[in-house]
């Protein structure tokens, strides 16, 4: 039996193939990471800078983008560094830190998605009480989501790294993941780690049921709207969140509940990429694709960033505070010369 504290480092799963293929994977991972940084960074900047977006829905979306940035930054930078320098080691403390932050961010993200389903339920099913129910409680709900992530991460990290390891230090994953580390523990200690996972799975199931019930109520309310335009508008406000939840849940379930017959290092790598790398990269696209408010605010932000010059008619900067008292010719010149380049 090996004491876990005596292990100086862990060995992460290497990429298969030749050195050229590994460098190709490095470029792919780096491109996905930069795309996630750009997409989530733009959403955070847009929501923070536009006071029209300072509503509960966009406040939750801002928190979700921060969590997405943290999630992908916890795993991918270390992986691309290892791929670049053709190594696979991660220190014991580095592995424990990675496990803590990954669990914290993923748990907080799932709790936040559950809270966002409640936000959509109130907005569509009880619109007259929206400000009363969420106006003052939005910060409390967001803080509770983050706190639940911290609590879950502390429990799992402390339990996982207190177990003695009997099966070496090779982790069959491109980052430190609790199930893979538990496989290295002794059989008598493995049960200690499994019971905590079972408890967490029950809590995840409760949140999933809450999301499903919320959307059943939402769909029932939307189908009772008499006008087709009203139904379309109501669906449009909740479909991005539903798509993000579906992506998060399906990829996570596939990664953790896949049949043993397809369990192999290659399949483990694919499954982990699907639930840890793909959602943070795709979520900004899902939320901004059909959201006209967010797209308009983003266009404004880019206009101010790229055409920030002294205000006067004929320049690429709109009048102060978007004052429509400026002549129509001035605004027509601005919109055609500047916004036309962006949209």
Tab-separated table of C-alpha atoms in Angstrom:
chain	number	residue	atom	x	y	z
A	1	UNK	CA	0.000	0.000	0.000
A	2	UNK	CA	1.276	3.471	-0.921
A	3	UNK	CA	0.558	6.484	1.238
A	4	UNK	CA	-1.013	9.132	-0.959
A	5	UNK	CA	1.124	11.858	0.607
A	6	UNK	CA	4.306	10.037	-0.505
A	7	UNK	CA	3.380	10.331	-4.198
A	8	UNK	CA	5.217	13.380	-5.622
A	9	UNK	CA	3.168	13.563	-8.819
A	10	UNK	CA	0.561	11.908	-11.009
A	11	UNK	CA	0.837	10.853	-14.646
A	12	UNK	CA	-1.966	12.112	-16.876
A	13	UNK	CA	-3.301	10.285	-19.923
A	14	UNK	CA	-1.042	10.934	-22.948
A	15	UNK	CA	-2.492	11.681	-26.360
A	16	UNK	CA	-2.328	8.731	-28.759
A	17	UNK	CA	-0.502	8.858	-32.069
A	18	UNK	CA	2.706	10.354	-33.400
A	19	UNK	CA	4.331	13.567	-32.237
A	20	UNK	CA	2.853	15.416	-35.239
A	21	UNK	CA	-0.644	14.220	-34.297
A	22	UNK	CA	-0.093	15.331	-30.714
A	23	UNK	CA	0.885	18.815	-31.913
A	24	UNK	CA	-2.288	18.888	-33.998
A	25	UNK	CA	-4.284	18.089	-30.874
A	26	UNK	CA	-2.371	20.851	-29.077
A	27	UNK	CA	-3.430	23.380	-31.730
A	28	UNK	CA	-7.037	22.169	-31.536
A	29	UNK	CA	-7.167	22.433	-27.742
A	30	UNK	CA	-5.558	25.871	-27.842
A	31	UNK	CA	-8.032	27.118	-30.472
A	32	UNK	CA	-11.011	25.851	-28.454
A	33	UNK	CA	-9.634	27.463	-25.298
A	34	UNK	CA	-9.080	30.831	-26.993
A	35	UNK	CA	-12.577	30.676	-28.502
A	36	UNK	CA	-14.038	30.033	-25.036
A	37	UNK	CA	-12.044	32.942	-23.587
A	38	UNK	CA	-13.222	35.265	-26.347
A	39	UNK	CA	-16.887	34.221	-26.277
A	40	UNK	CA	-17.331	34.251	-22.517
A	41	UNK	CA	-15.203	37.374	-22.141
A	42	UNK	CA	-17.405	39.253	-24.613
A	43	UNK	CA	-20.576	38.188	-22.799
A	44	UNK	CA	-19.157	39.259	-19.427
A	45	UNK	CA	-17.992	42.630	-20.797
A	46	UNK	CA	-21.257	43.263	-22.647
A	47	UNK	CA	-23.524	42.515	-19.686
A	48	UNK	CA	-21.348	44.446	-17.240
A	49	UNK	CA	-21.142	47.562	-19.454
A	50	UNK	CA	-24.779	47.817	-20.625
A	51	UNK	CA	-27.214	48.901	-17.908
A	52	UNK	CA	-30.146	47.665	-20.018
A	53	UNK	CA	-28.898	44.126	-19.365
A	54	UNK	CA	-28.745	44.535	-15.590
A	55	UNK	CA	-31.670	42.171	-15.022
A	56	UNK	CA	-31.830	38.851	-13.121
A	57	UNK	CA	-31.658	36.757	-16.318
A	58	UNK	CA	-28.503	38.454	-17.581
A	59	UNK	CA	-26.990	38.556	-14.092
A	60	UNK	CA	-27.260	34.770	-13.972
A	61	UNK	CA	-25.841	34.572	-17.505
A	62	UNK	CA	-22.857	36.691	-16.441
A	63	UNK	CA	-22.216	34.291	-13.542
A	64	UNK	CA	-22.538	31.324	-15.901
A	65	UNK	CA	-19.916	32.806	-18.244
A	66	UNK	CA	-17.534	33.354	-15.324
A	67	UNK	CA	-17.995	29.730	-14.276
A	68	UNK	CA	-17.452	28.548	-17.867
A	69	UNK	CA	-14.206	30.507	-18.054
A	70	UNK	CA	-13.045	29.026	-14.772
A	71	UNK	CA	-13.989	25.466	-15.742
A	72	UNK	CA	-12.096	25.395	-19.020
A	73	UNK	CA	-9.148	27.314	-17.492
A	74	UNK	CA	-8.818	24.658	-14.785
A	75	UNK	CA	-8.121	21.778	-17.173
A	76	UNK	CA	-7.053	22.947	-20.632
A	77	UNK	CA	-3.981	25.182	-19.917
A	78	UNK	CA	-2.181	22.394	-18.049
A	79	UNK	CA	-3.060	19.926	-20.801
A	80	UNK	CA	-1.836	22.121	-23.669
A	81	UNK	CA	1.371	22.802	-21.747
A	82	UNK	CA	1.955	19.084	-21.324
A	83	UNK	CA	1.206	18.446	-25.012
A	84	UNK	CA	3.592	21.189	-26.076
A	85	UNK	CA	6.496	19.971	-23.946
A	86	UNK	CA	5.701	16.282	-24.489
A	87	UNK	CA	5.229	15.467	-20.801
A	88	UNK	CA	2.369	14.055	-18.752
A	89	UNK	CA	3.182	14.873	-15.123
A	90	UNK	CA	1.211	16.968	-12.661
A	91	UNK	CA	2.291	17.534	-9.072
A	92	UNK	CA	0.330	16.066	-6.172
A	93	UNK	CA	-0.686	19.520	-4.929
A	94	UNK	CA	-1.464	20.610	-8.490
A	95	UNK	CA	-3.728	17.597	-8.948
A	96	UNK	CA	-5.560	18.290	-5.688
A	97	UNK	CA	-5.997	21.944	-6.676
A	98	UNK	CA	-7.313	20.951	-10.097
A	99	UNK	CA	-9.814	18.517	-8.560
A	100	UNK	CA	-11.049	21.144	-6.101
A	101	UNK	CA	-11.572	23.931	-8.634
A	102	UNK	CA	-13.079	21.638	-11.274
A	103	UNK	CA	-15.610	20.224	-8.796
A	104	UNK	CA	-16.318	23.666	-7.386
A	105	UNK	CA	-16.956	25.264	-10.783
A	106	UNK	CA	-18.944	22.343	-12.236
A	107	UNK	CA	-21.125	22.028	-9.123
A	108	UNK	CA	-21.744	25.773	-8.986
A	109	UNK	CA	-22.591	25.759	-12.696
A	110	UNK	CA	-25.177	23.015	-12.266
A	111	UNK	CA	-26.702	24.792	-9.265
A	112	UNK	CA	-26.803	28.029	-11.248
A	113	UNK	CA	-28.514	26.321	-14.193
A	114	UNK	CA	-31.120	25.027	-11.736
A	115	UNK	CA	-31.618	28.565	-10.414
A	116	UNK	CA	-31.920	29.876	-13.978
A	117	UNK	CA	-34.724	27.410	-14.656
A	118	UNK	CA	-36.578	28.922	-11.686
A	119	UNK	CA	-35.914	32.382	-13.146
A	120	UNK	CA	-37.482	31.334	-16.470
A	121	UNK	CA	-40.423	29.735	-14.636
A	122	UNK	CA	-41.206	32.938	-12.741
A	123	UNK	CA	-40.702	35.119	-15.843
A	124	UNK	CA	-43.173	33.106	-17.949
A	125	UNK	CA	-45.605	31.580	-15.458
A	126	UNK	CA	-45.749	34.429	-12.917
A	127	UNK	CA	-44.622	37.565	-14.782
A	128	UNK	CA	-46.498	39.989	-12.517
A	129	UNK	CA	-44.563	38.727	-9.482
A	130	UNK	CA	-41.159	38.603	-11.222
A	131	UNK	CA	-39.663	41.670	-9.531
A	132	UNK	CA	-41.107	40.678	-6.170
A	133	UNK	CA	-39.771	37.112	-6.246
A	134	UNK	CA	-36.401	37.716	-7.900
A	135	UNK	CA	-35.634	41.420	-7.612
A	136	UNK	CA	-34.041	41.268	-4.158
A	137	UNK	CA	-33.236	37.545	-4.087
A	138	UNK	CA	-31.108	37.338	-7.232
A	139	UNK	CA	-27.796	37.895	-5.418
A	140	UNK	CA	-28.782	35.430	-2.686
A	141	UNK	CA	-29.613	32.740	-5.251
A	142	UNK	CA	-26.345	33.280	-7.127
A	143	UNK	CA	-24.341	33.235	-3.888
A	144	UNK	CA	-26.080	29.998	-2.857
A	145	UNK	CA	-25.077	28.392	-6.159
A	146	UNK	CA	-21.431	29.365	-5.651
A	147	UNK	CA	-21.503	28.259	-1.992
A	148	UNK	CA	-22.933	24.853	-2.914
A	149	UNK	CA	-20.041	24.415	-5.337
A	150	UNK	CA	-17.481	25.194	-2.639
A	151	UNK	CA	-19.146	22.811	-0.177
A	152	UNK	CA	-19.290	19.947	-2.678
A	153	UNK	CA	-15.691	20.507	-3.794
A	154	UNK	CA	-14.332	20.551	-0.227
A	155	UNK	CA	-16.102	17.288	0.646
A	156	UNK	CA	-14.979	15.390	-2.463
A	157	UNK	CA	-11.414	16.745	-2.528
A	158	UNK	CA	-10.796	16.044	1.176
A	159	UNK	CA	-12.288	12.561	0.901
A	160	UNK	CA	-10.472	11.623	-2.327
A	161	UNK	CA	-6.993	12.698	-1.270
A	162	UNK	CA	-7.285	11.150	2.193
A	163	UNK	CA	-7.514	7.656	0.685
A	164	UNK	CA	-4.394	5.463	0.505
A	165	UNK	CA	-3.347	4.600	-3.057
A	166	UNK	CA	-2.390	1.046	-3.987
A	167	UNK	CA	-2.373	1.076	-7.790
A	168	UNK	CA	0.314	3.520	-8.819
A	169	UNK	CA	-0.060	7.124	-9.940
A	170	UNK	CA	-1.205	6.889	-13.595
A	171	UNK	CA	-4.529	8.703	-14.120
A	172	UNK	CA	-6.467	7.553	-17.204
A	173	UNK	CA	-7.619	11.072	-18.023
A	174	UNK	CA	-6.144	14.294	-19.453
A	175	UNK	CA	-6.843	16.043	-16.133
A	176	UNK	CA	-7.220	14.936	-12.507
A	177	UNK	CA	-10.714	13.498	-12.134
A	178	UNK	CA	-12.180	11.984	-8.969
A	179	UNK	CA	-13.406	8.639	-10.455
A	180	UNK	CA	-10.009	8.004	-12.038
A	181	UNK	CA	-8.153	8.776	-8.803
A	182	UNK	CA	-10.514	6.542	-6.834
A	183	UNK	CA	-9.513	3.670	-9.135
A	184	UNK	CA	-5.972	4.040	-7.770
A	185	UNK	CA	-7.099	3.652	-4.154
A	186	UNK	CA	-7.097	0.409	-2.202
A	187	UNK	CA	-10.196	-1.769	-2.489
A	188	UNK	CA	-10.995	-1.437	1.227
A	189	UNK	CA	-10.876	2.361	0.973
A	190	UNK	CA	-12.714	2.618	-2.336
A	191	UNK	CA	-16.117	2.325	-0.634
A	192	UNK	CA	-15.394	5.508	1.355
A	193	UNK	CA	-15.144	7.455	-1.890
A	194	UNK	CA	-18.105	5.812	-3.572
A	195	UNK	CA	-20.697	6.662	-0.906
A	196	UNK	CA	-19.986	10.383	-1.282
A	197	UNK	CA	-20.430	10.130	-5.042
A	198	UNK	CA	-23.784	8.375	-4.488
A	199	UNK	CA	-24.961	11.184	-2.196
A	200	UNK	CA	-23.886	13.799	-4.753
A	201	UNK	CA	-25.648	11.863	-7.520
A	202	UNK	CA	-28.887	11.971	-5.492
A	203	UNK	CA	-28.576	15.753	-5.122
A	204	UNK	CA	-27.897	16.069	-8.860
A	205	UNK	CA	-31.026	14.023	-9.539
A	206	UNK	CA	-33.106	16.306	-7.292
A	207	UNK	CA	-31.877	19.365	-9.212
A	208	UNK	CA	-32.634	17.597	-12.494
A	209	UNK	CA	-36.195	16.853	-11.376
A	210	UNK	CA	-36.610	20.508	-10.366
A	211	UNK	CA	-35.483	21.630	-13.842
A	212	UNK	CA	-37.816	19.164	-15.566
A	213	UNK	CA	-40.812	20.202	-13.434
A	214	UNK	CA	-40.041	23.885	-14.080
A	215	UNK	CA	-40.025	23.361	-17.836
A	216	UNK	CA	-43.193	21.279	-17.772
A	217	UNK	CA	-44.907	24.235	-16.116
A	218	UNK	CA	-43.292	26.641	-18.596
A	219	UNK	CA	-44.455	24.681	-21.635
A	220	UNK	CA	-47.974	24.397	-20.235
A	221	UNK	CA	-48.079	28.165	-19.699
A	222	UNK	CA	-46.663	28.932	-23.149
A	223	UNK	CA	-49.152	26.668	-24.919
A	224	UNK	CA	-51.989	28.589	-23.257
A	225	UNK	CA	-50.852	31.873	-24.830
A	226	UNK	CA	-53.419	32.667	-27.545
A	227	UNK	CA	-51.207	34.437	-30.083
A	228	UNK	CA	-48.539	32.623	-32.073
A	229	UNK	CA	-46.197	35.605	-31.769
A	230	UNK	CA	-46.519	35.520	-27.977
A	231	UNK	CA	-45.769	31.803	-27.871
A	232	UNK	CA	-42.742	32.280	-30.112
A	233	UNK	CA	-41.397	35.096	-27.931
A	234	UNK	CA	-41.905	33.082	-24.750
A	235	UNK	CA	-40.141	30.040	-26.200
A	236	UNK	CA	-37.277	32.211	-27.454
A	237	UNK	CA	-36.525	33.433	-23.916
A	238	UNK	CA	-36.115	29.938	-22.473
A	239	UNK	CA	-34.770	27.848	-25.374
A	240	UNK	CA	-31.116	28.977	-24.946
A	241	UNK	CA	-31.165	27.950	-21.285
A	242	UNK	CA	-32.849	24.652	-22.161
A	243	UNK	CA	-30.184	23.980	-24.813
A	244	UNK	CA	-27.348	24.720	-22.344
A	245	UNK	CA	-28.915	22.471	-19.683
A	246	UNK	CA	-29.399	19.673	-22.209
A	247	UNK	CA	-25.787	19.932	-23.377
A	248	UNK	CA	-24.463	19.988	-19.809
A	249	UNK	CA	-26.593	17.073	-18.572
A	250	UNK	CA	-26.222	14.777	-21.589
A	251	UNK	CA	-22.434	15.144	-21.832
A	252	UNK	CA	-21.983	14.690	-18.073
A	253	UNK	CA	-24.268	11.646	-17.985
A	254	UNK	CA	-22.494	10.091	-20.961
A	255	UNK	CA	-19.085	10.645	-19.350
A	256	UNK	CA	-20.053	9.168	-15.980
A	257	UNK	CA	-22.711	6.578	-16.901
A	258	UNK	CA	-21.374	5.159	-20.165
A	259	UNK	CA	-21.512	1.337	-20.494
A	260	UNK	CA	-18.412	-0.574	-19.359
A	261	UNK	CA	-18.210	-2.131	-22.842
A	262	UNK	CA	-17.059	1.185	-24.329
A	263	UNK	CA	-14.882	2.184	-21.380
A	264	UNK	CA	-11.326	2.635	-22.611
A	265	UNK	CA	-8.660	5.375	-22.366
A	266	UNK	CA	-9.662	6.746	-25.770
A	267	UNK	CA	-13.370	6.785	-24.948
A	268	UNK	CA	-12.646	8.309	-21.513
A	269	UNK	CA	-10.710	11.088	-23.246
A	270	UNK	CA	-13.536	11.783	-25.701
A	271	UNK	CA	-16.178	11.728	-22.966
A	272	UNK	CA	-14.222	14.068	-20.694
A	273	UNK	CA	-13.677	16.545	-23.547
A	274	UNK	CA	-17.412	16.490	-24.278
A	275	UNK	CA	-18.449	17.528	-20.778
A	276	UNK	CA	-15.481	19.638	-19.629
A	277	UNK	CA	-14.350	21.474	-22.787
A	278	UNK	CA	-17.253	21.621	-25.250
A	279	UNK	CA	-19.975	23.287	-23.057
A	280	UNK	CA	-17.842	26.291	-21.957
A	281	UNK	CA	-16.929	26.880	-25.609
A	282	UNK	CA	-20.420	26.469	-27.060
A	283	UNK	CA	-22.510	28.191	-24.354
A	284	UNK	CA	-21.679	31.767	-25.487
A	285	UNK	CA	-22.757	30.888	-29.030
A	286	UNK	CA	-26.011	29.323	-27.820
A	287	UNK	CA	-26.959	32.344	-25.720
A	288	UNK	CA	-26.017	34.996	-28.273
A	289	UNK	CA	-27.256	33.309	-31.455
A	290	UNK	CA	-30.931	34.313	-31.161
A	291	UNK	CA	-30.745	36.892	-28.367
A	292	UNK	CA	-31.342	40.235	-30.069
A	293	UNK	CA	-30.786	42.261	-26.880
A	294	UNK	CA	-27.394	40.683	-26.296
A	295	UNK	CA	-26.381	41.054	-29.952
A	296	UNK	CA	-27.392	44.720	-29.989
A	297	UNK	CA	-25.478	45.413	-26.764
A	298	UNK	CA	-22.447	43.594	-28.143
A	299	UNK	CA	-22.578	45.694	-31.302
A	300	UNK	CA	-22.690	48.848	-29.177
A	301	UNK	CA	-19.725	47.669	-27.124
A	302	UNK	CA	-17.678	46.927	-30.226
A	303	UNK	CA	-18.603	50.301	-31.726
A	304	UNK	CA	-17.318	52.118	-28.658
A	305	UNK	CA	-14.192	49.956	-28.522
A	306	UNK	CA	-13.151	50.276	-32.164
A	307	UNK	CA	-14.415	53.768	-32.972
A	308	UNK	CA	-13.801	55.654	-29.737
A	309	UNK	CA	-13.063	59.163	-31.046
A	310	UNK	CA	-14.272	62.674	-30.081
A	311	UNK	CA	-18.005	63.048	-30.550
A	312	UNK	CA	-19.207	65.034	-33.558
A	313	UNK	CA	-21.443	64.449	-36.516
A	314	UNK	CA	-19.726	62.465	-39.211
A	315	UNK	CA	-17.481	60.497	-36.870
A	316	UNK	CA	-17.854	56.860	-35.892
A	317	UNK	CA	-18.940	57.655	-32.331
A	318	UNK	CA	-22.632	58.255	-31.583
A	319	UNK	CA	-23.699	61.370	-29.633
A	320	UNK	CA	-23.346	61.270	-25.826
A	321	UNK	CA	-25.755	58.897	-24.098
A	322	UNK	CA	-27.103	57.983	-27.539
A	323	UNK	CA	-28.868	61.346	-27.745
A	324	UNK	CA	-31.316	61.263	-30.650
A	325	UNK	CA	-31.386	65.066	-30.767
A	326	UNK	CA	-28.476	64.923	-33.202
A	327	UNK	CA	-29.589	65.409	-36.780
A	328	UNK	CA	-30.990	62.481	-38.696
A	329	UNK	CA	-28.231	62.810	-41.275
A	330	UNK	CA	-25.629	62.410	-38.523
A	331	UNK	CA	-27.249	59.225	-37.219
A	332	UNK	CA	-27.735	57.833	-40.690
A	333	UNK	CA	-24.055	58.464	-41.426
A	334	UNK	CA	-23.018	56.806	-38.168
A	335	UNK	CA	-25.205	53.743	-38.589
A	336	UNK	CA	-24.187	53.124	-42.187
A	337	UNK	CA	-20.481	53.840	-41.705
A	338	UNK	CA	-19.920	52.233	-38.327
A	339	UNK	CA	-22.598	49.772	-37.274
A	340	UNK	CA	-22.705	48.411	-40.811
A	341	UNK	CA	-19.100	47.319	-40.430
A	342	UNK	CA	-19.888	45.421	-37.261
A	343	UNK	CA	-23.225	43.709	-37.839
